[in-house]
Coordinates of C-alpha atoms and ligand atoms in Angstrom, one line a residue:
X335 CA 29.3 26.4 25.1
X336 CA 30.9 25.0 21.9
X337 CA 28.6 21.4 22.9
X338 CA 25.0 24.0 22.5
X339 CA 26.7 25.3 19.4
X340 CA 27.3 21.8 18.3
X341 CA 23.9 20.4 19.2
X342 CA 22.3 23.3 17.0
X343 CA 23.8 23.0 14.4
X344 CA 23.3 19.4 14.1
X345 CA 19.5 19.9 15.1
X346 CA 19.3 22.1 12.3
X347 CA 21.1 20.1 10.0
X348 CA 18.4 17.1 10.9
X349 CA 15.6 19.3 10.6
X350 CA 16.6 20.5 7.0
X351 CA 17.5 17.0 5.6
X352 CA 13.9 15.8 7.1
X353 CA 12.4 18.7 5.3
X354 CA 14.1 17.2 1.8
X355 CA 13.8 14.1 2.4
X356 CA 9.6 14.3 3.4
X357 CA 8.6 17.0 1.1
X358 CA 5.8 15.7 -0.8
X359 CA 5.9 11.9 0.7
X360 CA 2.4 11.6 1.5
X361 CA 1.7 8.7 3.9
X362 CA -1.2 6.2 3.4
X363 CA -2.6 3.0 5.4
X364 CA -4.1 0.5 3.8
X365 CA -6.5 -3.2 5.1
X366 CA -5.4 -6.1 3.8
X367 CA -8.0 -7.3 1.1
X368 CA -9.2 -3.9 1.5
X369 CA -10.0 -1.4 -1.3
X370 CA -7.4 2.2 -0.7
X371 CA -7.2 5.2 -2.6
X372 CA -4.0 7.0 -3.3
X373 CA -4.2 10.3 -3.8
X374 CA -2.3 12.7 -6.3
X375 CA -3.3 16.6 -8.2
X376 CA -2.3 18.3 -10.9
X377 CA -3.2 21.2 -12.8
X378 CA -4.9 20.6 -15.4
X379 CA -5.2 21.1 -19.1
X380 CA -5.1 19.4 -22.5
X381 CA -3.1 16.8 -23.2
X382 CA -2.8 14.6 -19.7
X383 CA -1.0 11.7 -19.1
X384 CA -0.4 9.9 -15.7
X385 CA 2.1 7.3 -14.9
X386 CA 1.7 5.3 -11.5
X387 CA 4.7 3.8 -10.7
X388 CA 6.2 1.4 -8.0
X389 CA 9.6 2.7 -7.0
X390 CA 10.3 -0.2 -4.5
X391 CA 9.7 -2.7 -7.0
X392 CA 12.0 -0.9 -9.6
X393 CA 9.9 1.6 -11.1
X394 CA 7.6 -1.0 -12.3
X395 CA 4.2 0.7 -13.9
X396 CA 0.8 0.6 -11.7
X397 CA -1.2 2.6 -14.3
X398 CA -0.8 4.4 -16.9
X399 CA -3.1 7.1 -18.4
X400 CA -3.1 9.1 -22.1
X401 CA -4.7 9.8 -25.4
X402 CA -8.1 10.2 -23.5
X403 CA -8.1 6.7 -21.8
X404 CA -6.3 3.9 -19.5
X405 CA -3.2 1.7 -21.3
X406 CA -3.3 -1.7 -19.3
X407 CA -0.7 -2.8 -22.0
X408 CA 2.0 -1.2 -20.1
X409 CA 0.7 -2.4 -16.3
X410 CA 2.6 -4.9 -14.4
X411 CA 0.7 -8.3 -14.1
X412 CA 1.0 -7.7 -10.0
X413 CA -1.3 -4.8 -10.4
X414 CA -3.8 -6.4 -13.0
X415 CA -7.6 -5.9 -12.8
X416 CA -6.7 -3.9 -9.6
X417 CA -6.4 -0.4 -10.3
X418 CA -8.7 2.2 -11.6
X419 CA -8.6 6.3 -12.2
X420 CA -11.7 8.5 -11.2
X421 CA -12.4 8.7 -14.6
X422 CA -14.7 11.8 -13.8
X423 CA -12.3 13.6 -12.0
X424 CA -9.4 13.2 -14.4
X425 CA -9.9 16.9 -16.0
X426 CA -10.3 18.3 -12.5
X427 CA -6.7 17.8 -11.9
X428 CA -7.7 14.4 -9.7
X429 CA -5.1 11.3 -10.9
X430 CA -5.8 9.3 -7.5
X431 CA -5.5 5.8 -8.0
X432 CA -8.0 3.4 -6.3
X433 CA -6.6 0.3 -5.6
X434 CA -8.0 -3.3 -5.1
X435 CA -7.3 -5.9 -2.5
X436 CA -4.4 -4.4 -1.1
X437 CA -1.7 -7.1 -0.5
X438 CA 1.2 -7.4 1.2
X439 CA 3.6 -6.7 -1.5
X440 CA 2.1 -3.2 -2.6
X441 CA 3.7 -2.3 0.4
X442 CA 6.5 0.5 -1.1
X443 CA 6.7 4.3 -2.1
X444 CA 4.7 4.9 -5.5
X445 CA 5.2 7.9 -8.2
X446 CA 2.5 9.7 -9.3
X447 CA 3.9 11.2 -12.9
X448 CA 1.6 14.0 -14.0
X449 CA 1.8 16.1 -17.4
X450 CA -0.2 18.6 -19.6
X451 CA 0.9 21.0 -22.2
X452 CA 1.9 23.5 -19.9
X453 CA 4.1 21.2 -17.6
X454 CA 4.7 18.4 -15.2
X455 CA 5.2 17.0 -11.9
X456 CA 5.9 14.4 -9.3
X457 CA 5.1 13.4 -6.2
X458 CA 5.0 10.6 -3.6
X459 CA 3.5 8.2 -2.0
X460 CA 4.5 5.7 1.2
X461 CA 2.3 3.0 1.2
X462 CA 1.8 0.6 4.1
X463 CA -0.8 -2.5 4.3
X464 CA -2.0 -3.8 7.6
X465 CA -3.5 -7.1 8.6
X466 CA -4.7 -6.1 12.1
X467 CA -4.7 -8.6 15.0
X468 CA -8.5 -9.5 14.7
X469 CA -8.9 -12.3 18.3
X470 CA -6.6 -13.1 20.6
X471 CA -7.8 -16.7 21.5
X472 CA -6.0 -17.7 25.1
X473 CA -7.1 -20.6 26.8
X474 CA -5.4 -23.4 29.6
X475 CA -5.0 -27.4 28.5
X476 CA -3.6 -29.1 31.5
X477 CA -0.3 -26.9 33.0
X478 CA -0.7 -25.0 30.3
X479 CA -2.1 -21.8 28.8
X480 CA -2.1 -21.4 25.5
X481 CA -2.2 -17.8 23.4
X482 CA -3.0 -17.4 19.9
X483 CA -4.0 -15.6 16.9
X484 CA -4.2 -15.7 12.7
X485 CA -3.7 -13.5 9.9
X486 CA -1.4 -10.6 11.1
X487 CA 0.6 -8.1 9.6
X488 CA 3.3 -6.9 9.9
X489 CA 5.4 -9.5 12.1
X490 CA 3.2 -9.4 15.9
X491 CA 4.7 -9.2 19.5
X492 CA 2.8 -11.0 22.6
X493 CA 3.4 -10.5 25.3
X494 CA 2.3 -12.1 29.1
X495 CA 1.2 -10.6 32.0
X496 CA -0.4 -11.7 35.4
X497 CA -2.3 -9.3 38.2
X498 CA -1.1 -9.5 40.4
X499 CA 2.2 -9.4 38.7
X500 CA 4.3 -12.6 39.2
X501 CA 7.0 -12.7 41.5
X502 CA 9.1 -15.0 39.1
X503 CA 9.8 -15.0 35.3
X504 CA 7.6 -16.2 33.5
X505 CA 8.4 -19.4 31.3
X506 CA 7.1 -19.3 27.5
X507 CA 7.7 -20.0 24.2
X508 CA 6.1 -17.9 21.5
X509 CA 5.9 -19.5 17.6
X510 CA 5.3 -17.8 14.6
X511 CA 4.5 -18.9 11.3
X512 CA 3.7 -17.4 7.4
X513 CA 1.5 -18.2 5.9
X514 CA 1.0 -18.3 2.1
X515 CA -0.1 -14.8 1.3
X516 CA 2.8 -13.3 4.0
X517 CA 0.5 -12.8 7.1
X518 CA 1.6 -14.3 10.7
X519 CA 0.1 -16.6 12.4
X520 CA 1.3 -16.0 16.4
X521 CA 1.1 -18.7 19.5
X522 CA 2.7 -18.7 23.0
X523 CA 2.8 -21.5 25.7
X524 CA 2.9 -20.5 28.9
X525 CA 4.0 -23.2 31.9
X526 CA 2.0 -22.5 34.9
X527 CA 4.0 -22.8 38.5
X528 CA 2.5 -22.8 41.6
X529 CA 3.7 -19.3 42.4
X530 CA 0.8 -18.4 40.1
X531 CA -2.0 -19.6 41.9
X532 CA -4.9 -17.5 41.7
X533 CA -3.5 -14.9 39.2
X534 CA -5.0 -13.8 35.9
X535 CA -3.0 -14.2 33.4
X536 CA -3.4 -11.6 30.2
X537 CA -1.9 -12.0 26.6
X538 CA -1.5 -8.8 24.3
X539 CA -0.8 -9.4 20.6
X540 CA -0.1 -6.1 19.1
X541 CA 1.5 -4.6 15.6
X542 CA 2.1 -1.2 14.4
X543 CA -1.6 -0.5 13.8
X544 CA -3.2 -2.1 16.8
X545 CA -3.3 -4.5 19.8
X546 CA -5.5 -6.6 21.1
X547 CA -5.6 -8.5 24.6
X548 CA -7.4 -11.6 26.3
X549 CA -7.5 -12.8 29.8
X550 CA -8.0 -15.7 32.0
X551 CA -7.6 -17.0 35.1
X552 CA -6.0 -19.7 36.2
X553 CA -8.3 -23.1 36.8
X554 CA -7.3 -26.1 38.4
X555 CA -6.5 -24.1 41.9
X556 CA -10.2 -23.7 42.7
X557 CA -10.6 -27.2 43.3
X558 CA -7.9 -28.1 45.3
X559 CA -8.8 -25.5 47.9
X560 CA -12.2 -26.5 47.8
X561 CA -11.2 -30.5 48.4
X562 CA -9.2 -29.1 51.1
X563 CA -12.1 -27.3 53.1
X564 CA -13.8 -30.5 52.1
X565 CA -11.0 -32.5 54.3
X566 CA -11.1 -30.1 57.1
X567 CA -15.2 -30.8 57.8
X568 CA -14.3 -34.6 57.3
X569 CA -11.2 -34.8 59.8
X570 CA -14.1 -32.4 62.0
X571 CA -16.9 -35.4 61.3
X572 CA -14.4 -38.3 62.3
X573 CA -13.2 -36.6 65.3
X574 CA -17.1 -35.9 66.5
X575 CA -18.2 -39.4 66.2
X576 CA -14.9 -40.9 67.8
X577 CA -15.7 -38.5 70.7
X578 CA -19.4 -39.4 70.6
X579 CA -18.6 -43.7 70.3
X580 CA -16.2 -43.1 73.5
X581 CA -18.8 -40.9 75.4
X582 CA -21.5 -44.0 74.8
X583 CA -18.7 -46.7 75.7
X584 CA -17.9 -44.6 78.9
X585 CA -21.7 -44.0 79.3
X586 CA -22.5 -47.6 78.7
X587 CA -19.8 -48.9 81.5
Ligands
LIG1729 C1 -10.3 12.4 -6.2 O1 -11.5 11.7 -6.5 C2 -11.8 10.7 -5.5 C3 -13.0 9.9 -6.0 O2 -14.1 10.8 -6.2 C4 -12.0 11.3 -4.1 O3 -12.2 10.3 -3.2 C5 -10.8 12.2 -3.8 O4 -11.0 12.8 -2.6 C6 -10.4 13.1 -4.9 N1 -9.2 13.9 -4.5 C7 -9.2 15.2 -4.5 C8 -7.9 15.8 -4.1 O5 -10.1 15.9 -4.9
LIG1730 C1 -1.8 -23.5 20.9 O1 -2.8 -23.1 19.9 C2 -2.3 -23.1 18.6 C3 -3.4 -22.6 17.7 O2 -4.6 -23.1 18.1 C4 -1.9 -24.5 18.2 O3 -1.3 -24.6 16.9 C5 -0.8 -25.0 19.2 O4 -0.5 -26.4 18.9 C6 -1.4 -24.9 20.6 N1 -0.3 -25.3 21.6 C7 -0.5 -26.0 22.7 C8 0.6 -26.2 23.5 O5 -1.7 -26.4 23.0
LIG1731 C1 9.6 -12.7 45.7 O1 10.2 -13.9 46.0 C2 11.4 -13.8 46.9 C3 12.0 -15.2 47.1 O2 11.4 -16.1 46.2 C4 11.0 -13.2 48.2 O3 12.1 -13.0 49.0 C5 10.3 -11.8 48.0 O4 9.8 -11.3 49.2 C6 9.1 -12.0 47.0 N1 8.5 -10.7 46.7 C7 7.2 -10.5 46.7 C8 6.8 -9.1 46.4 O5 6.4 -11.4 47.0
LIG1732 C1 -2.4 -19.8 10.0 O1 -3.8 -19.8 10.5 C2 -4.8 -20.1 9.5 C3 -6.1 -19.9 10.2 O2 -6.2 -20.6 11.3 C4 -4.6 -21.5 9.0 O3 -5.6 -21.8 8.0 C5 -3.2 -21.6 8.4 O4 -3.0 -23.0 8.0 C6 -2.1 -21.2 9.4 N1 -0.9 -21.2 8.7 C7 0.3 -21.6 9.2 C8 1.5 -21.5 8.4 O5 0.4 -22.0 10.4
LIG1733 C1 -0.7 -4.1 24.6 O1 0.6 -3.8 24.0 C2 0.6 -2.6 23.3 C3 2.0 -2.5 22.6 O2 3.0 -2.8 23.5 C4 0.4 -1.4 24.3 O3 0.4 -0.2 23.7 C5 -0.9 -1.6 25.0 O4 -1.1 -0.7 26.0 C6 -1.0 -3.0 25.7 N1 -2.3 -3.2 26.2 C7 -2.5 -3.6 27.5 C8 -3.9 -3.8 27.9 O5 -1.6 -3.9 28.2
LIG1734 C1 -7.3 -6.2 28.2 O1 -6.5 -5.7 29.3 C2 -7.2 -4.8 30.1 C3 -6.1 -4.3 31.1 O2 -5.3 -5.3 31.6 C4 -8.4 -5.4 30.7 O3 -9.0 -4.4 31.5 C5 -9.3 -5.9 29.7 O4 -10.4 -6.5 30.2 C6 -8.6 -6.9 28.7 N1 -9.4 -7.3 27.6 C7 -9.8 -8.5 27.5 C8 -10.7 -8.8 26.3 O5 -9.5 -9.4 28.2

């Protein structure tokens, strides 16, 4: 009895502080090198001004708005060139900001400070940017089989599979790099055992936002089986025409 009591309680508690916490945190996705629009309303009136600020960053200002027009002289140099109001929708109580090029580092929570002669208000924004895994290149050099793809964010996981599934572990080693602009670059190398013989082996690189798989299946096993039916009709060819030579011999004596 007194553990339900206690659960409740603490399930409320949870619920309430998620209610404070999220109120007003708006939620946007944005593409790498992609164009994204965050949005923010007000009420409006005479006398608006909008401040667009960066919280993560330290408050730093995205775009700033008043007196009638846009004052770049107080924008951070991150953000240069980049942002733009709807101009046309500013006196309709629309301050979204269109952003440019979305880059990693605009990742964060932004402020959108509103205010008009008759009051003002804030809310929030959580921003996340997204380089999603675009080909999943997986091919076999020699005992190997090699997995791989470019340009990801944020950090990727890959993961192996066969089909059938494998009887034993599977041995890999899985690298990845950054590059200059803070995407990952991904590759695994997978050792091929003989236990794997005729399996197809699939790699999945995913991220928060997606996944994407290749498969292939193993070479180098069709061969040998071949060479070995191969051997079978040969062993067969010189067996038939040591038997025929011995028939003629007998035949001939
Ligand atoms: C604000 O204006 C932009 C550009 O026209 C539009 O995409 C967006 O939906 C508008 N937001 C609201 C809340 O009207
Ligand atoms: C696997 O592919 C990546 C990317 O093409 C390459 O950098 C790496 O050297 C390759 N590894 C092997 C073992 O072939
Ligand atoms: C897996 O391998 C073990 C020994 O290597 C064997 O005893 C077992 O039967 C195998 N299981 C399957 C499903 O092949
Ligand atoms: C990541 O991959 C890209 C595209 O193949 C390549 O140009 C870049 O050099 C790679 N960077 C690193 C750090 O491996
Ligand atoms: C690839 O991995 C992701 C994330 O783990 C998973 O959701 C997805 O189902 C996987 N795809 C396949 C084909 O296994
Ligand atoms: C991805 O995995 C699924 C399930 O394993 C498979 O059906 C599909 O063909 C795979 N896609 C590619 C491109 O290999």
């Amino acid at each position: 009895m007194m553990g339900v009591n206690f659960v409740m309680v603490f399930v409320t508690v949870v619920f309430l502080w998620m209610m404070t916490v999220s109120k007003g945190d708006t939620e946007v996705s944005c593409v790498f090198m992609e164009k994204c629009i965050l949005p923010c309303t007000f009420q409006s009136d005479t006398d608006i001004v909008i401040h667009w600020l960066q919280e993560t960053a330290g408050n730093i200002h995205v775009h700033s708005f008043y007196h009638n027009q846009d004052q770049p002289a107080l924008q951070d140099k991150h953000f240069r060139g980049r942002t733009s109001l709807f101009n046309n929708q500013i006196s309709r109580g629309n301050a979204s900001l269109l952003l440019m090029w979305a880059d990693v580092h605009d990742e964060g929570r932004y402020k959108c400070y509103t205010s008009t002669i008759t009051g003002n208000k804030e809310s929030f924004i959580n921003l996340e940017v997204n380089a999603p895994v675009q080909e999943v290149t997986l091919q076999q050099v020699g005992n190997t089989m090699n997995c791989s793809s470019e340009g990801i964010f944020p950090e990727p996981q890959l993961i192996w599979s066969t089909s059938p599934p494998s009887n034993v572990s599977l041995q890999y080693e899985t690298t990845v790099q950054q590059t200059e602009q803070q995407l990952y670059n991904i590759s695994s190398s997978l050792i091929l055992s003989d236990s794997d013989k005729d399996s197809v082996f699939s790699c999945n690189i995913s991220t928060r936002r997606n996944w994407r798989n290749a498969t292939l299946s193993e070479q180098g096993n069709v061969v040998p089986v071949r060479g070995f039916r191969g051997g079978v009709f040969a062993a067969f060819l010189v067996v038939a025409a040591a038997g025929l030579a011995l028939y003629c011999k007998w035949k001939r004596s």
